[in-house]
Amino acid sequence: MHVFSVTGEAEFNPKKHVEKILGTIADGDVTVACWEPGQISPNHCHPHATEIYFCFEGGGTMRTPGQTVAVVPGAFVVHPPGEVHEYENGPQRTLLFRVRYGSDMVSRHVAWRGHSGWTQSAEDADYYKRNPVGTASAAAIAR
């Protein structure tokens, strides 16, 4: 058995959202993700892992190439392996609980809005050359 306190494990940073892995269980992990107002995740996917976010408090917007949804307390979002997604936090601190499971937790980054100095790694560029995000889909997420 593993027991954690979502609020007790929360850590916030004004420069970057904090993802704190609380434990690794079988083929996955459990995490708290802590967001200050307006923080945005890199636009990314996990090619070999499912990622599930449960909003404990706060909220924001989750974007995929085909959909944009509000993330509010009590809601959860499931990203199947390979689904490109980006989270943008709303006007208050947000605490998300995350579960990931799969054969590999690696993230492949497309872009990072609001971070003008960010550059995509060669490995990620190669991944997206082999697995392109559609032009219309990439434009929708970049908004």
mmCIF file with all atom_site columns, C-alpha atoms in Angstrom:
data_model
loop_
_atom_site.group_PDB
_atom_site.id
_atom_site.type_symbol
_atom_site.label_atom_id
_atom_site.label_alt_id
_atom_site.label_comp_id
_atom_site.label_asym_id
_atom_site.label_entity_id
_atom_site.label_seq_id
_atom_site.pdbx_PDB_ins_code
_atom_site.Cartn_x
_atom_site.Cartn_y
_atom_site.Cartn_z
_atom_site.occupancy
_atom_site.B_iso_or_equiv
_atom_site.pdbx_formal_charge
_atom_site.auth_seq_id
_atom_site.auth_comp_id
_atom_site.auth_asym_id
_atom_site.auth_atom_id
_atom_site.pdbx_PDB_model_num
ATOM 1   C CA . MET A 1 1   ? 0.000   0.000  0.000   1.00 0.00 ? 1   MET A CA 1
ATOM 2   C CA . HIS A 1 2   ? 1.120   3.541  -0.767  1.00 0.00 ? 2   HIS A CA 1
ATOM 3   C CA . VAL A 1 3   ? -0.425  6.520  1.018   1.00 0.00 ? 3   VAL A CA 1
ATOM 4   C CA . PHE A 1 4   ? 0.187   10.159 0.090   1.00 0.00 ? 4   PHE A CA 1
ATOM 5   C CA . SER A 1 5   ? -1.244  13.555 0.971   1.00 0.00 ? 5   SER A CA 1
ATOM 6   C CA . VAL A 1 6   ? -1.833  15.559 -2.209  1.00 0.00 ? 6   VAL A CA 1
ATOM 7   C CA . THR A 1 7   ? -1.802  18.876 -0.341  1.00 0.00 ? 7   THR A CA 1
ATOM 8   C CA . GLY A 1 8   ? 1.028   17.819 1.961   1.00 0.00 ? 8   GLY A CA 1
ATOM 9   C CA . GLU A 1 9   ? 3.274   17.016 -1.011  1.00 0.00 ? 9   GLU A CA 1
ATOM 10  C CA . ALA A 1 10  ? 2.534   20.242 -2.931  1.00 0.00 ? 10  ALA A CA 1
ATOM 11  C CA . GLU A 1 11  ? 5.516   22.412 -3.915  1.00 0.00 ? 11  GLU A CA 1
ATOM 12  C CA . PHE A 1 12  ? 5.139   25.585 -5.978  1.00 0.00 ? 12  PHE A CA 1
ATOM 13  C CA . ASN A 1 13  ? 7.747   27.508 -7.967  1.00 0.00 ? 13  ASN A CA 1
ATOM 14  C CA . PRO A 1 14  ? 7.047   30.873 -9.637  1.00 0.00 ? 14  PRO A CA 1
ATOM 15  C CA . LYS A 1 15  ? 9.448   30.097 -12.515 1.00 0.00 ? 15  LYS A CA 1
ATOM 16  C CA . LYS A 1 16  ? 8.207   26.648 -13.606 1.00 0.00 ? 16  LYS A CA 1
ATOM 17  C CA . HIS A 1 17  ? 5.463   24.231 -12.655 1.00 0.00 ? 17  HIS A CA 1
ATOM 18  C CA . VAL A 1 18  ? 6.600   21.474 -10.303 1.00 0.00 ? 18  VAL A CA 1
ATOM 19  C CA . GLU A 1 19  ? 6.008   17.790 -11.016 1.00 0.00 ? 19  GLU A CA 1
ATOM 20  C CA . LYS A 1 20  ? 6.906   15.721 -7.974  1.00 0.00 ? 20  LYS A CA 1
ATOM 21  C CA . ILE A 1 21  ? 6.877   11.957 -8.412  1.00 0.00 ? 21  ILE A CA 1
ATOM 22  C CA . LEU A 1 22  ? 5.580   10.492 -5.164  1.00 0.00 ? 22  LEU A CA 1
ATOM 23  C CA . GLY A 1 23  ? 6.057   6.841  -5.991  1.00 0.00 ? 23  GLY A CA 1
ATOM 24  C CA . THR A 1 24  ? 6.626   4.266  -8.686  1.00 0.00 ? 24  THR A CA 1
ATOM 25  C CA . ILE A 1 25  ? 4.176   1.392  -8.799  1.00 0.00 ? 25  ILE A CA 1
ATOM 26  C CA . ALA A 1 26  ? 4.422   -1.500 -11.295 1.00 0.00 ? 26  ALA A CA 1
ATOM 27  C CA . ASP A 1 27  ? 4.630   0.093  -14.783 1.00 0.00 ? 27  ASP A CA 1
ATOM 28  C CA . GLY A 1 28  ? 3.743   3.611  -13.669 1.00 0.00 ? 28  GLY A CA 1
ATOM 29  C CA . ASP A 1 29  ? 4.108   6.467  -11.251 1.00 0.00 ? 29  ASP A CA 1
ATOM 30  C CA . VAL A 1 30  ? 1.974   8.851  -9.210  1.00 0.00 ? 30  VAL A CA 1
ATOM 31  C CA . THR A 1 31  ? 2.730   12.568 -9.067  1.00 0.00 ? 31  THR A CA 1
ATOM 32  C CA . VAL A 1 32  ? 1.540   15.906 -7.776  1.00 0.00 ? 32  VAL A CA 1
ATOM 33  C CA . ALA A 1 33  ? 1.768   18.688 -10.349 1.00 0.00 ? 33  ALA A CA 1
ATOM 34  C CA . CYS A 1 34  ? 1.758   22.193 -8.897  1.00 0.00 ? 34  CYS A CA 1
ATOM 35  C CA . TRP A 1 35  ? 1.060   25.267 -11.019 1.00 0.00 ? 35  TRP A CA 1
ATOM 36  C CA . GLU A 1 36  ? 1.266   28.993 -10.365 1.00 0.00 ? 36  GLU A CA 1
ATOM 37  C CA . PRO A 1 37  ? -1.170  31.288 -12.246 1.00 0.00 ? 37  PRO A CA 1
ATOM 38  C CA . GLY A 1 38  ? -0.530  31.433 -15.996 1.00 0.00 ? 38  GLY A CA 1
ATOM 39  C CA . GLN A 1 39  ? 2.151   28.734 -16.196 1.00 0.00 ? 39  GLN A CA 1
ATOM 40  C CA . ILE A 1 40  ? 2.095   26.629 -19.371 1.00 0.00 ? 40  ILE A CA 1
ATOM 41  C CA . SER A 1 41  ? 3.470   23.133 -19.915 1.00 0.00 ? 41  SER A CA 1
ATOM 42  C CA . PRO A 1 42  ? 5.539   22.256 -22.934 1.00 0.00 ? 42  PRO A CA 1
ATOM 43  C CA . ASN A 1 43  ? 3.407   20.956 -25.792 1.00 0.00 ? 43  ASN A CA 1
ATOM 44  C CA . HIS A 1 44  ? 4.359   17.285 -25.645 1.00 0.00 ? 44  HIS A CA 1
ATOM 45  C CA . CYS A 1 45  ? 3.370   13.645 -25.733 1.00 0.00 ? 45  CYS A CA 1
ATOM 46  C CA . HIS A 1 46  ? 4.387   10.397 -24.063 1.00 0.00 ? 46  HIS A CA 1
ATOM 47  C CA . PRO A 1 47  ? 4.715   7.908  -26.945 1.00 0.00 ? 47  PRO A CA 1
ATOM 48  C CA . HIS A 1 48  ? 4.545   4.807  -24.735 1.00 0.00 ? 48  HIS A CA 1
ATOM 49  C CA . ALA A 1 49  ? 2.565   5.919  -21.676 1.00 0.00 ? 49  ALA A CA 1
ATOM 50  C CA . THR A 1 50  ? -0.967  6.879  -20.719 1.00 0.00 ? 50  THR A CA 1
ATOM 51  C CA . GLU A 1 51  ? -1.178  10.028 -18.597 1.00 0.00 ? 51  GLU A CA 1
ATOM 52  C CA . ILE A 1 52  ? -4.143  10.833 -16.345 1.00 0.00 ? 52  ILE A CA 1
ATOM 53  C CA . TYR A 1 53  ? -4.592  14.165 -14.560 1.00 0.00 ? 53  TYR A CA 1
ATOM 54  C CA . PHE A 1 54  ? -7.115  14.747 -11.756 1.00 0.00 ? 54  PHE A CA 1
ATOM 55  C CA . CYS A 1 55  ? -7.715  18.380 -10.762 1.00 0.00 ? 55  CYS A CA 1
ATOM 56  C CA . PHE A 1 56  ? -7.701  18.644 -6.978  1.00 0.00 ? 56  PHE A CA 1
ATOM 57  C CA . GLU A 1 57  ? -7.878  22.448 -6.773  1.00 0.00 ? 57  GLU A CA 1
ATOM 58  C CA . GLY A 1 58  ? -7.514  25.425 -9.112  1.00 0.00 ? 58  GLY A CA 1
ATOM 59  C CA . GLY A 1 59  ? -7.817  24.703 -12.812 1.00 0.00 ? 59  GLY A CA 1
ATOM 60  C CA . GLY A 1 60  ? -6.909  25.722 -16.316 1.00 0.00 ? 60  GLY A CA 1
ATOM 61  C CA . THR A 1 61  ? -7.136  24.620 -19.928 1.00 0.00 ? 61  THR A CA 1
ATOM 62  C CA . MET A 1 62  ? -5.949  21.375 -21.546 1.00 0.00 ? 62  MET A CA 1
ATOM 63  C CA . ARG A 1 63  ? -5.323  21.422 -25.294 1.00 0.00 ? 63  ARG A CA 1
ATOM 64  C CA . THR A 1 64  ? -4.841  18.553 -27.735 1.00 0.00 ? 64  THR A CA 1
ATOM 65  C CA . PRO A 1 65  ? -4.755  18.814 -31.526 1.00 0.00 ? 65  PRO A CA 1
ATOM 66  C CA . GLY A 1 66  ? -8.487  18.100 -31.694 1.00 0.00 ? 66  GLY A CA 1
ATOM 67  C CA . GLN A 1 67  ? -9.928  19.532 -28.497 1.00 0.00 ? 67  GLN A CA 1
ATOM 68  C CA . THR A 1 68  ? -9.662  22.224 -25.829 1.00 0.00 ? 68  THR A CA 1
ATOM 69  C CA . VAL A 1 69  ? -11.290 21.565 -22.450 1.00 0.00 ? 69  VAL A CA 1
ATOM 70  C CA . ALA A 1 70  ? -11.585 23.354 -19.134 1.00 0.00 ? 70  ALA A CA 1
ATOM 71  C CA . VAL A 1 71  ? -9.925  21.507 -16.267 1.00 0.00 ? 71  VAL A CA 1
ATOM 72  C CA . VAL A 1 72  ? -11.802 22.234 -13.028 1.00 0.00 ? 72  VAL A CA 1
ATOM 73  C CA . PRO A 1 73  ? -11.737 20.741 -9.512  1.00 0.00 ? 73  PRO A CA 1
ATOM 74  C CA . GLY A 1 74  ? -13.092 17.208 -9.615  1.00 0.00 ? 74  GLY A CA 1
ATOM 75  C CA . ALA A 1 75  ? -12.415 16.747 -13.351 1.00 0.00 ? 75  ALA A CA 1
ATOM 76  C CA . PHE A 1 76  ? -9.876  14.388 -14.820 1.00 0.00 ? 76  PHE A CA 1
ATOM 77  C CA . VAL A 1 77  ? -8.299  14.108 -18.268 1.00 0.00 ? 77  VAL A CA 1
ATOM 78  C CA . VAL A 1 78  ? -6.870  10.952 -19.831 1.00 0.00 ? 78  VAL A CA 1
ATOM 79  C CA . HIS A 1 79  ? -4.193  11.198 -22.550 1.00 0.00 ? 79  HIS A CA 1
ATOM 80  C CA . PRO A 1 80  ? -3.577  7.911  -24.376 1.00 0.00 ? 80  PRO A CA 1
ATOM 81  C CA . PRO A 1 81  ? -0.026  7.104  -25.509 1.00 0.00 ? 81  PRO A CA 1
ATOM 82  C CA . GLY A 1 82  ? 1.221   9.505  -28.182 1.00 0.00 ? 82  GLY A CA 1
ATOM 83  C CA . GLU A 1 83  ? -1.488  12.167 -27.752 1.00 0.00 ? 83  GLU A CA 1
ATOM 84  C CA . VAL A 1 84  ? 0.097   15.631 -28.004 1.00 0.00 ? 84  VAL A CA 1
ATOM 85  C CA . HIS A 1 85  ? -1.138  17.919 -25.229 1.00 0.00 ? 85  HIS A CA 1
ATOM 86  C CA . GLU A 1 86  ? -0.495  21.184 -23.425 1.00 0.00 ? 86  GLU A CA 1
ATOM 87  C CA . TYR A 1 87  ? -1.805  22.461 -20.085 1.00 0.00 ? 87  TYR A CA 1
ATOM 88  C CA . GLU A 1 88  ? -2.223  26.187 -19.389 1.00 0.00 ? 88  GLU A CA 1
ATOM 89  C CA . ASN A 1 89  ? -2.971  27.101 -15.796 1.00 0.00 ? 89  ASN A CA 1
ATOM 90  C CA . GLY A 1 90  ? -5.711  29.571 -14.928 1.00 0.00 ? 90  GLY A CA 1
ATOM 91  C CA . PRO A 1 91  ? -5.655  32.599 -12.596 1.00 0.00 ? 91  PRO A CA 1
ATOM 92  C CA . GLN A 1 92  ? -5.048  30.723 -9.322  1.00 0.00 ? 92  GLN A CA 1
ATOM 93  C CA . ARG A 1 93  ? -2.653  28.101 -7.993  1.00 0.00 ? 93  ARG A CA 1
ATOM 94  C CA . THR A 1 94  ? -3.563  24.638 -9.185  1.00 0.00 ? 94  THR A CA 1
ATOM 95  C CA . LEU A 1 95  ? -2.865  21.232 -7.721  1.00 0.00 ? 95  LEU A CA 1
ATOM 96  C CA . LEU A 1 96  ? -3.191  18.241 -10.036 1.00 0.00 ? 96  LEU A CA 1
ATOM 97  C CA . PHE A 1 97  ? -2.728  14.573 -9.204  1.00 0.00 ? 97  PHE A CA 1
ATOM 98  C CA . ARG A 1 98  ? -1.184  12.597 -12.068 1.00 0.00 ? 98  ARG A CA 1
ATOM 99  C CA . VAL A 1 99  ? -0.955  8.888  -12.832 1.00 0.00 ? 99  VAL A CA 1
ATOM 100 C CA . ARG A 1 100 ? 1.232   7.643  -15.682 1.00 0.00 ? 100 ARG A CA 1
ATOM 101 C CA . TYR A 1 101 ? 1.618   4.074  -16.803 1.00 0.00 ? 101 TYR A CA 1
ATOM 102 C CA . GLY A 1 102 ? 3.247   2.355  -19.739 1.00 0.00 ? 102 GLY A CA 1
ATOM 103 C CA . SER A 1 103 ? 6.486   0.882  -20.990 1.00 0.00 ? 103 SER A CA 1
ATOM 104 C CA . ASP A 1 104 ? 8.377   4.226  -21.053 1.00 0.00 ? 104 ASP A CA 1
ATOM 105 C CA . MET A 1 105 ? 7.542   7.616  -19.474 1.00 0.00 ? 105 MET A CA 1
ATOM 106 C CA . VAL A 1 106 ? 9.689   9.709  -21.844 1.00 0.00 ? 106 VAL A CA 1
ATOM 107 C CA . SER A 1 107 ? 8.211   13.035 -22.998 1.00 0.00 ? 107 SER A CA 1
ATOM 108 C CA . ARG A 1 108 ? 8.617   14.274 -26.566 1.00 0.00 ? 108 ARG A CA 1
ATOM 109 C CA . HIS A 1 109 ? 8.312   18.072 -26.789 1.00 0.00 ? 109 HIS A CA 1
ATOM 110 C CA . VAL A 1 110 ? 6.932   19.975 -29.791 1.00 0.00 ? 110 VAL A CA 1
ATOM 111 C CA . ALA A 1 111 ? 7.023   23.576 -28.528 1.00 0.00 ? 111 ALA A CA 1
ATOM 112 C CA . TRP A 1 112 ? 6.706   25.654 -25.370 1.00 0.00 ? 112 TRP A CA 1
ATOM 113 C CA . ARG A 1 113 ? 4.522   28.747 -25.594 1.00 0.00 ? 113 ARG A CA 1
ATOM 114 C CA . GLY A 1 114 ? 5.712   31.698 -23.561 1.00 0.00 ? 114 GLY A CA 1
ATOM 115 C CA . HIS A 1 115 ? 9.334   30.493 -23.456 1.00 0.00 ? 115 HIS A CA 1
ATOM 116 C CA . SER A 1 116 ? 11.076  32.369 -26.270 1.00 0.00 ? 116 SER A CA 1
ATOM 117 C CA . GLY A 1 117 ? 14.511  30.864 -25.521 1.00 0.00 ? 117 GLY A CA 1
ATOM 118 C CA . TRP A 1 118 ? 13.288  27.264 -25.598 1.00 0.00 ? 118 TRP A CA 1
ATOM 119 C CA . THR A 1 119 ? 14.635  24.967 -28.312 1.00 0.00 ? 119 THR A CA 1
ATOM 120 C CA . GLN A 1 120 ? 13.501  21.498 -29.254 1.00 0.00 ? 120 GLN A CA 1
ATOM 121 C CA . SER A 1 121 ? 16.026  18.703 -28.678 1.00 0.00 ? 121 SER A CA 1
ATOM 122 C CA . ALA A 1 122 ? 17.407  16.769 -31.640 1.00 0.00 ? 122 ALA A CA 1
ATOM 123 C CA . GLU A 1 123 ? 15.751  13.594 -30.309 1.00 0.00 ? 123 GLU A CA 1
ATOM 124 C CA . ASP A 1 124 ? 12.353  15.281 -30.085 1.00 0.00 ? 124 ASP A CA 1
ATOM 125 C CA . ALA A 1 125 ? 12.722  16.838 -33.557 1.00 0.00 ? 125 ALA A CA 1
ATOM 126 C CA . ASP A 1 126 ? 13.539  13.392 -34.949 1.00 0.00 ? 126 ASP A CA 1
ATOM 127 C CA . TYR A 1 127 ? 10.521  11.865 -33.172 1.00 0.00 ? 127 TYR A CA 1
ATOM 128 C CA . TYR A 1 128 ? 8.145   14.434 -34.705 1.00 0.00 ? 128 TYR A CA 1
ATOM 129 C CA . LYS A 1 129 ? 9.711   14.021 -38.158 1.00 0.00 ? 129 LYS A CA 1
ATOM 130 C CA . ARG A 1 130 ? 8.749   10.352 -37.905 1.00 0.00 ? 130 ARG A CA 1
ATOM 131 C CA . ASN A 1 131 ? 5.410   11.074 -36.137 1.00 0.00 ? 131 ASN A CA 1
ATOM 132 C CA . PRO A 1 132 ? 4.207   14.470 -37.398 1.00 0.00 ? 132 PRO A CA 1
ATOM 133 C CA . VAL A 1 133 ? 1.523   16.480 -35.695 1.00 0.00 ? 133 VAL A CA 1
ATOM 134 C CA . GLY A 1 134 ? -0.861  17.676 -38.446 1.00 0.00 ? 134 GLY A CA 1
ATOM 135 C CA . THR A 1 135 ? -0.387  21.270 -39.605 1.00 0.00 ? 135 THR A CA 1
ATOM 136 C CA . ALA A 1 136 ? -3.926  22.303 -38.559 1.00 0.00 ? 136 ALA A CA 1
ATOM 137 C CA . SER A 1 137 ? -3.512  20.466 -35.240 1.00 0.00 ? 137 SER A CA 1
ATOM 138 C CA . ALA A 1 138 ? -0.164  22.100 -34.467 1.00 0.00 ? 138 ALA A CA 1
ATOM 139 C CA . ALA A 1 139 ? -1.631  25.524 -35.219 1.00 0.00 ? 139 ALA A CA 1
ATOM 140 C CA . ALA A 1 140 ? -4.576  24.887 -32.893 1.00 0.00 ? 140 ALA A CA 1
ATOM 141 C CA . ILE A 1 141 ? -2.275  23.984 -29.995 1.00 0.00 ? 141 ILE A CA 1
ATOM 142 C CA . ALA A 1 142 ? 0.085   26.892 -30.673 1.00 0.00 ? 142 ALA A CA 1
ATOM 143 C CA . ARG A 1 143 ? -2.756  29.418 -30.122 1.00 0.00 ? 143 ARG A CA 1
#
